[in-house]
CSV table of C-alpha atoms in Angstrom, one decimal:
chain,number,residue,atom,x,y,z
A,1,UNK,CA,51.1,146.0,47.3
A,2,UNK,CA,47.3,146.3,47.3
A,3,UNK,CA,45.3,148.4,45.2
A,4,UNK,CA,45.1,150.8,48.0
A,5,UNK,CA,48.6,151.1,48.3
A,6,UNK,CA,49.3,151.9,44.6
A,7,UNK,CA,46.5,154.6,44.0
A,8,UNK,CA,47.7,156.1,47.0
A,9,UNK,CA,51.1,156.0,45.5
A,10,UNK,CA,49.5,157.7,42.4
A,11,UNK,CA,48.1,160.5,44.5
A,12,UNK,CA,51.7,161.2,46.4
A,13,UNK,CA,53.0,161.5,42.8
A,14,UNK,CA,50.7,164.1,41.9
A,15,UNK,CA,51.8,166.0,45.2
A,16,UNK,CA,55.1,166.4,44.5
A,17,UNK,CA,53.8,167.8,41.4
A,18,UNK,CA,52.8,170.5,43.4
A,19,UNK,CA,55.5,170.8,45.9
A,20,UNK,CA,57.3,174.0,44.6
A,21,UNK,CA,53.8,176.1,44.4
A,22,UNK,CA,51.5,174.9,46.7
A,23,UNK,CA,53.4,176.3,50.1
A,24,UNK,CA,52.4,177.6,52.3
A,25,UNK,CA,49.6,175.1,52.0
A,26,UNK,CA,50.4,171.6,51.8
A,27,UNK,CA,51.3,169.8,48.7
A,28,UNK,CA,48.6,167.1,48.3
A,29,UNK,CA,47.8,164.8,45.8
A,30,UNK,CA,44.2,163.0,45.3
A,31,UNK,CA,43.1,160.2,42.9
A,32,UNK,CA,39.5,159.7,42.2
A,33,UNK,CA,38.6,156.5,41.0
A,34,UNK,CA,34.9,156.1,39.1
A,35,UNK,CA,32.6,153.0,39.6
A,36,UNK,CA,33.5,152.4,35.8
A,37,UNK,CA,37.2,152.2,36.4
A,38,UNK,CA,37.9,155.5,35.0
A,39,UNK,CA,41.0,157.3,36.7
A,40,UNK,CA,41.3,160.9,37.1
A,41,UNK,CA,44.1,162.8,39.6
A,42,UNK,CA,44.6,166.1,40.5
A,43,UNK,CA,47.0,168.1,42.9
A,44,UNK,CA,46.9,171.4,45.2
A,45,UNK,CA,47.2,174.3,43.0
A,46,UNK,CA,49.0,177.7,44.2
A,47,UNK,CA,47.3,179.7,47.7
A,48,UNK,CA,43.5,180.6,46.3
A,49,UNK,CA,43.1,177.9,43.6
A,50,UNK,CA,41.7,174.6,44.9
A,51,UNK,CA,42.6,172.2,46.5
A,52,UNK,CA,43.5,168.4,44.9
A,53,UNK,CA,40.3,166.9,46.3
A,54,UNK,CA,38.9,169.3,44.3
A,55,UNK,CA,41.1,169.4,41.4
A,56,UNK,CA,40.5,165.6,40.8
A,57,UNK,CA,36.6,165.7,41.1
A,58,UNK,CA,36.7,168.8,38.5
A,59,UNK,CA,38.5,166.8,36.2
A,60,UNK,CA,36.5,163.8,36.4
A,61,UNK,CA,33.2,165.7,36.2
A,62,UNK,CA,35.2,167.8,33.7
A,63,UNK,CA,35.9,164.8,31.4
A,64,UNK,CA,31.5,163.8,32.0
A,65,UNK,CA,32.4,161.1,34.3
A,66,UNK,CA,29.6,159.9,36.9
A,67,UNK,CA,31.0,160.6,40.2
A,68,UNK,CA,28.6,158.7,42.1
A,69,UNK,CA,29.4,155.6,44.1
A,70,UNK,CA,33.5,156.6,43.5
A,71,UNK,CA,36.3,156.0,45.6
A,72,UNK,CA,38.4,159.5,46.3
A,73,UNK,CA,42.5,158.5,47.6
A,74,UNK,CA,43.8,162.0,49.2
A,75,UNK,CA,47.3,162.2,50.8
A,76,UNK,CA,46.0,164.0,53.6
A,77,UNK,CA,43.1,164.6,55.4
A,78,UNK,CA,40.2,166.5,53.6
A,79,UNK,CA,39.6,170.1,54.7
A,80,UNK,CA,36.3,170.9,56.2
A,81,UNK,CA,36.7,174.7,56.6
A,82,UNK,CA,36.3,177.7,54.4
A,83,UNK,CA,39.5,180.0,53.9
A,84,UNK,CA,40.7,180.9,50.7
A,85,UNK,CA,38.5,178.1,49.3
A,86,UNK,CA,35.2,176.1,50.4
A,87,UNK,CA,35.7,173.0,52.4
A,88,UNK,CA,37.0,169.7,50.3
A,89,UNK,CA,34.6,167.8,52.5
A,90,UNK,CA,31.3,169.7,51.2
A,91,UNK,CA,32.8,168.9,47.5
A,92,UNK,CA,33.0,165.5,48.1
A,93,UNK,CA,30.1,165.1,49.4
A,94,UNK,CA,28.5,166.9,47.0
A,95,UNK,CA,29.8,164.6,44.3
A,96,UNK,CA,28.3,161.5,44.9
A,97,UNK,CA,32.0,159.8,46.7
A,98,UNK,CA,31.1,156.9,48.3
A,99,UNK,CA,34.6,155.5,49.9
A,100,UNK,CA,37.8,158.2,50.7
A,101,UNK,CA,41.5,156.6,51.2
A,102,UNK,CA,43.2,159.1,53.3
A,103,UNK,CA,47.0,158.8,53.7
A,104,UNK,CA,47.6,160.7,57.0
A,105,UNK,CA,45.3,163.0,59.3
A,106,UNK,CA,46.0,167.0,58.9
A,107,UNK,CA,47.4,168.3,62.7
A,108,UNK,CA,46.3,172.3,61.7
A,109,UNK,CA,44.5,173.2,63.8
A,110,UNK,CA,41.7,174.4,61.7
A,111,UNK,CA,40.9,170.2,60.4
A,112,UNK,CA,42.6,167.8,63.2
A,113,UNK,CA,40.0,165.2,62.4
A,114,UNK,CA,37.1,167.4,61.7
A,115,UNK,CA,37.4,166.8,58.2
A,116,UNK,CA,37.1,162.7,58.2
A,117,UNK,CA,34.0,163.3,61.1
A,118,UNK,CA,32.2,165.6,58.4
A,119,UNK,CA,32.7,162.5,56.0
A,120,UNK,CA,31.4,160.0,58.2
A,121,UNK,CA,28.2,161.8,59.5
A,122,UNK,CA,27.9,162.0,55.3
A,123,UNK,CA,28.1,158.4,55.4
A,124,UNK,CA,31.0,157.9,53.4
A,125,UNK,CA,33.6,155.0,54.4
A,126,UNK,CA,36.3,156.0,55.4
A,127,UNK,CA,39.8,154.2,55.5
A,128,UNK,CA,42.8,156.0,57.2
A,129,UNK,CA,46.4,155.3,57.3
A,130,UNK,CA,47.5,154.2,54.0
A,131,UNK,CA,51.1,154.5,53.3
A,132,UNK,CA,50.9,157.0,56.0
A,133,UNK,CA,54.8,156.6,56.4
A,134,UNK,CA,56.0,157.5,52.9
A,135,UNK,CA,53.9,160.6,53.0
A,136,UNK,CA,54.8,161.7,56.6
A,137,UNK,CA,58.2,161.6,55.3
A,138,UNK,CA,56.7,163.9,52.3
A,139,UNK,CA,54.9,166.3,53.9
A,140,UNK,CA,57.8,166.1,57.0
A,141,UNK,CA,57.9,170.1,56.5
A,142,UNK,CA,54.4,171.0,56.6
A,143,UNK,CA,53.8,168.8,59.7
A,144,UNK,CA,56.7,170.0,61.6
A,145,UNK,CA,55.2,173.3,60.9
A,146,UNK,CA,51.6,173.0,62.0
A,147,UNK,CA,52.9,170.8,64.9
A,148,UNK,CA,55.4,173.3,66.5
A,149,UNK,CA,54.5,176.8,64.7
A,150,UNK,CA,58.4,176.6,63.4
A,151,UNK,CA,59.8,176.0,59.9
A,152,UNK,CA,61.7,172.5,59.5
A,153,UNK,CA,65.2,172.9,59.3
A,154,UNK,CA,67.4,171.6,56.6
A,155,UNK,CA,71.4,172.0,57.3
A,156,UNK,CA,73.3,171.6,53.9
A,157,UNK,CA,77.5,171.0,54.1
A,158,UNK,CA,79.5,170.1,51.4
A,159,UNK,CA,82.4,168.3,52.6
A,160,UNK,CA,85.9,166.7,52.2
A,161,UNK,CA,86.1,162.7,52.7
A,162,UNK,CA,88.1,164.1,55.7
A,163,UNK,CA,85.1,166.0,56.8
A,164,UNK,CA,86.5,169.2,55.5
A,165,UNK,CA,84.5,172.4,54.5
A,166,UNK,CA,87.2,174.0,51.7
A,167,UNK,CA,89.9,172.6,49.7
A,168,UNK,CA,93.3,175.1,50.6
A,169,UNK,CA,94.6,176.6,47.4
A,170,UNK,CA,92.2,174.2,45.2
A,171,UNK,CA,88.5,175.3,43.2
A,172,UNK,CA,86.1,177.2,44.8
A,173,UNK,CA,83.7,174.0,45.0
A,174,UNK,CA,83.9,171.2,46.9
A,175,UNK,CA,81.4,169.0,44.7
A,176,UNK,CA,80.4,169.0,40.9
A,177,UNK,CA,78.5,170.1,38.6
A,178,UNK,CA,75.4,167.5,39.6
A,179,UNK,CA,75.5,168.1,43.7
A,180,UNK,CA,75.4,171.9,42.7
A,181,UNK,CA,72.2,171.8,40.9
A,182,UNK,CA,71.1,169.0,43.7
A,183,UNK,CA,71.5,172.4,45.6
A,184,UNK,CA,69.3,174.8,43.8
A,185,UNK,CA,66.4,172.0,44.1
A,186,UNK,CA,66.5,172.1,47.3
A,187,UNK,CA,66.7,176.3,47.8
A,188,UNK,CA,63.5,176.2,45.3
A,189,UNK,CA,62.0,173.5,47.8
A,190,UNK,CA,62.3,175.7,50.8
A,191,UNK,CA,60.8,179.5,51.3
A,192,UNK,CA,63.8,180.8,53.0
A,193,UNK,CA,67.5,180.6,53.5
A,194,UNK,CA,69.9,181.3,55.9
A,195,UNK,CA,73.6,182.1,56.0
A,196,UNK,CA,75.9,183.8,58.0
A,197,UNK,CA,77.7,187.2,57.5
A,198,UNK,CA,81.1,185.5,57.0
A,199,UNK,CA,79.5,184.0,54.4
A,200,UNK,CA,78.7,186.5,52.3
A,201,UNK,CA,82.1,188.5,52.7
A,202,UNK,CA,83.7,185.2,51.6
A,203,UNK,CA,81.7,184.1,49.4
A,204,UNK,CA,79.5,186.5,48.0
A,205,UNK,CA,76.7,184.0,47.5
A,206,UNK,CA,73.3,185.0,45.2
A,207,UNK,CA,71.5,182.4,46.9
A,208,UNK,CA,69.0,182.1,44.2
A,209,UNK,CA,67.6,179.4,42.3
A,210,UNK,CA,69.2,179.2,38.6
A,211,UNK,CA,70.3,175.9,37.6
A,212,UNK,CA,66.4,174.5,37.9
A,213,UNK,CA,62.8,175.8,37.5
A,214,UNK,CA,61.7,177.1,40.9
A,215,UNK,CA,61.3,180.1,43.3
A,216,UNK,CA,64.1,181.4,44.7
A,217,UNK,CA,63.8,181.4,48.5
A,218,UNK,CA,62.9,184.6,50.7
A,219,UNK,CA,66.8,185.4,52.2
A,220,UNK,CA,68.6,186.4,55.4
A,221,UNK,CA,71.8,187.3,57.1
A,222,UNK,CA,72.9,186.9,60.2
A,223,UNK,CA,74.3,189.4,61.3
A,224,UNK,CA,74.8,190.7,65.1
A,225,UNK,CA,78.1,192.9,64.3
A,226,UNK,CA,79.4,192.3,60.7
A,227,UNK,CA,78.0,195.0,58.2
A,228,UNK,CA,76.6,193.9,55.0
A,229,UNK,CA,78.2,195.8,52.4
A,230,UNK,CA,75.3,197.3,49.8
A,231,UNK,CA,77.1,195.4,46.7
A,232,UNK,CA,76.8,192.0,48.2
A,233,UNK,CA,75.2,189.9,45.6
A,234,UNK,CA,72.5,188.4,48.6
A,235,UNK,CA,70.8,191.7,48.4
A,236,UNK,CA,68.1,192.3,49.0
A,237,UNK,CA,68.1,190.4,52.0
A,238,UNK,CA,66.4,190.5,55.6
A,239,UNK,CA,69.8,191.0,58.3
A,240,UNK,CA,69.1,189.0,61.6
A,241,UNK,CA,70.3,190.4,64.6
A,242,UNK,CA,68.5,188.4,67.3
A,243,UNK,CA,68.5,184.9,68.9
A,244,UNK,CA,67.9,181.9,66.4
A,245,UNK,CA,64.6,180.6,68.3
A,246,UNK,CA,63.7,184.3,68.1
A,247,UNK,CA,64.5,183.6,64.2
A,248,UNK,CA,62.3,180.3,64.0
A,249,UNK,CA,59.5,181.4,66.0
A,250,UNK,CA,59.2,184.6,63.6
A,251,UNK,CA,59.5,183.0,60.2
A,252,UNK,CA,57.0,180.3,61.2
A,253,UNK,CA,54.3,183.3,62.7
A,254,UNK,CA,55.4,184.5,58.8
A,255,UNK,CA,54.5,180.6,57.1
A,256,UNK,CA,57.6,179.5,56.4
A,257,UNK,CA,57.6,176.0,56.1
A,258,UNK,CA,61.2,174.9,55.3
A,259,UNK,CA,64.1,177.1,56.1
A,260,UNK,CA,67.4,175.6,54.5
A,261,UNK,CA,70.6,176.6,56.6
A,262,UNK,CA,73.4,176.8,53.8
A,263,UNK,CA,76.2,178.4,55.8
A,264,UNK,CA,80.0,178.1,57.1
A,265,UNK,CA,81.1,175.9,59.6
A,266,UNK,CA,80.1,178.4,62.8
A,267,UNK,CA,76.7,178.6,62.3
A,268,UNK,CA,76.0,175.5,61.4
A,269,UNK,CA,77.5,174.2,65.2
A,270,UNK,CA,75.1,176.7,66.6
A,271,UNK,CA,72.2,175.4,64.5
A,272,UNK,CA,73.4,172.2,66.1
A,273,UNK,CA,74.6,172.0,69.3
A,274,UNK,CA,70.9,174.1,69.7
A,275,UNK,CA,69.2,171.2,68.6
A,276,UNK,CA,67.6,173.8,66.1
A,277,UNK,CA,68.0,171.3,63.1
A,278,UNK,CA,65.6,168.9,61.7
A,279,UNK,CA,67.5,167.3,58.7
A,280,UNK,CA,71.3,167.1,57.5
A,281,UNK,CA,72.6,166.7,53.8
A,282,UNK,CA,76.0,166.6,53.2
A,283,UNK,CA,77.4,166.5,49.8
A,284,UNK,CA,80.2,164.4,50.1
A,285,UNK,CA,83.0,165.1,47.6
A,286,UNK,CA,85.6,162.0,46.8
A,287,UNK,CA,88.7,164.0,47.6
A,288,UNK,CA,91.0,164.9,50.9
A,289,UNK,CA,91.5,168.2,52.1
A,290,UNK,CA,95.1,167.1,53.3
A,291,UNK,CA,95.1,169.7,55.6
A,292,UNK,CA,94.2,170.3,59.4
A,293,UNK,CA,94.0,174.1,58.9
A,294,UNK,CA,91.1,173.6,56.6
A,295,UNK,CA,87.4,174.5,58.7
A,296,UNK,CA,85.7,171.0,59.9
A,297,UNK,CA,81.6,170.8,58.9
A,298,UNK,CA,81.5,172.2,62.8
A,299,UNK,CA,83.4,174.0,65.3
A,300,UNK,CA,85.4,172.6,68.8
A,301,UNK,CA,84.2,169.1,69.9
A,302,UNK,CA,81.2,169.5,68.4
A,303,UNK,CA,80.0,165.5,67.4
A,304,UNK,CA,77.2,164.3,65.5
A,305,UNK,CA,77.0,160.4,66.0
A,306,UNK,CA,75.4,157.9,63.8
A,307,UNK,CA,73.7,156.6,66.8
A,308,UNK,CA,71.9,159.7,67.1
A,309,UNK,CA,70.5,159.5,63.8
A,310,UNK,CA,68.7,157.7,61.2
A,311,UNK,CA,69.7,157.6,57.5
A,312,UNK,CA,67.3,158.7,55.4
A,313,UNK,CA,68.8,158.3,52.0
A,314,UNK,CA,72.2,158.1,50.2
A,315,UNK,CA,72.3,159.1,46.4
A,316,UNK,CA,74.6,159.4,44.0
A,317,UNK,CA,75.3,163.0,42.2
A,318,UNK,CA,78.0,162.1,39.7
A,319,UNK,CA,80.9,161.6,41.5
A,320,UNK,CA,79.9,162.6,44.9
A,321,UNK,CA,77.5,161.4,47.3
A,322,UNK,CA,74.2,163.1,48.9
A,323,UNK,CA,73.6,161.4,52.8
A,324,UNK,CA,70.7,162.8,54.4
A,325,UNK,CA,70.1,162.1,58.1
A,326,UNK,CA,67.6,163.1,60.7
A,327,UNK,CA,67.8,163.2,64.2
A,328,UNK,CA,66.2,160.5,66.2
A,329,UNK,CA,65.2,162.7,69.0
A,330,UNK,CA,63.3,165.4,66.2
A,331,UNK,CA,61.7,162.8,63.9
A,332,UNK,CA,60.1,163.6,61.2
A,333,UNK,CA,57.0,165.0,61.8
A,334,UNK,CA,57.6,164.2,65.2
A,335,UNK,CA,56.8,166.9,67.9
């Protein structure tokens, strides 16, 4: 690993740091390094604050560091626009930074590039690329986002090791206690969820986020012909009636970055076979259903083969297992 490599590293740590409040701007993390060795980080703060360019440089300066003639590692590309803030690429200018270590270039429209021209015609060296595959993978959402104007779609099953959905006169849950708070990370990592109306009059799901710190997601039913009674416990809730591209396209004009599909069986097939979804966890539970009554993950002949996807990760949550796949043909961060 070079020195590169592990700053960077350092900066993607202090992005995830701001992964639950910096949406819907990226979560980026920067690590400013002083020509007397002294290290100081920093991470996007919430919509209006600054960003972690910034952040870093303020703490350095902050601390009475000398600024001048230091390297700056950002995740991603410096912005060189002013919206809710003044450009990144004026601050670090501004502050003497003689070298920036970018991870990956930004694809909104508003930098695309701009941001590491503005550094050059500054004079400042600039090196690209560096671990650019570990934080594609950690800004997948954002980048799926800017690149297609949709939110990046998580599908989450908890199933049988006979691909079953519900256990026939057994608990409620499929998985324990560890998968289910696996599960409320992930609702506090995405700004909406979806579920069907069958759902709800099964279920009656909250949908919120209780068994972790984090936001609960924005929710919505769909719903083209079941009624949502007033006591469900999803209220209050936005009830779809329309097409599910009609669905993406609208929540993505709206900034939603990550829209997390936890549903029954029938929807999820139609999030499938639509080619709608961008990433699948399963929570695999080691028991059998026993029973070919019991619904499948999908509906019909509906197949999802290995060979169509890529592994991402496998973990552990107490007794079951977490696999996460994506679909070769909808990389991440792929168009």
């Amino acid at each position: 690993m070079t020195d590169h490599q592990a700053l960077m590293r350092r900066a993607m740590h202090m992005a995830q740091t701001a992964r639950l409040h910096a949406r819907p701007n990226p979560w980026v993390g920067a690590v400013v390094v002083c020509a007397d060795g002294r290290i100081f980080e920093g991470a996007t703060q919430p919509p209006g604050g600054p960003h972690a360019e910034v952040v870093a440089l303020q703490n350095a300066i902050g601390a009475g560091a000398d600024t001048r003639g230091a390297t700056l590692y950002s995740t991603l590309e410096p912005c060189n626009h002013t919206g809710r803030t003044g450009p990144c690429t004026e601050a670090i200018i501004a502050a003497g930074i003689a070298h920036v270590v970018v991870g990956i270039t930004d694809p909104d429209s508003l930098v695309a590039g701009t941001g590491l021209a503005r550094l050059r015609e500054a004079e400042i060296v600039v090196t690209e690329d560096v671990c650019d595959a570990e934080i594609t993978q950690q800004l997948a959402p954002y980048l799926h986002h800017r690149r297609t104007g949709r939110p990046f779609v998580m599908l989450k099953m908890a199933t049988t090791l006979d691909a079953r959905t519900s256990l026939p006169h057994g608990p409620r849950w499929i998985t324990g206690e560890q998968a289910r708070v696996r599960v409320h990370e992930l609702r506090a990592n995405s700004d909406a969820i979806v579920v069907g109306a069958g759902t709800v009059l099964a279920d009656d799901p909250e949908l919120t986020v209780r068994h972790v710190d984090g936001p609960s997601p924005r929710r919505i039913v769909l719903s083209r012909t079941t009624p949502i009674p007033d006591d469900a416990k999803v209220h209050p809730c936005t009830v779809w009636t329309d097409s599910l591209s009609e669905l993406l396209d609208t929540l993505g004009h709206e900034g939603v970055i990550q829209l997390m599909v936890e549903c029954g069986p029938t929807l999820a097939t139609e999030f499938h076979t639509r080619g709608l979804v961008n990433q699948y966890v399963f929570h695999i539970a080691p028991t059998l259903s026993g029973s070919l009554h019991a619904p499948g993950v999908f509906v019909g002949n509906t197949q999802l083969s290995l060979d169509e996807c890529t592994i991402v990760s496998t973990t552990a949550l107490g007794d079951d297992i977490e696999l996460i796949l994506e679909p070769l043909t909808q990389k991440v961060g792929a168009l």
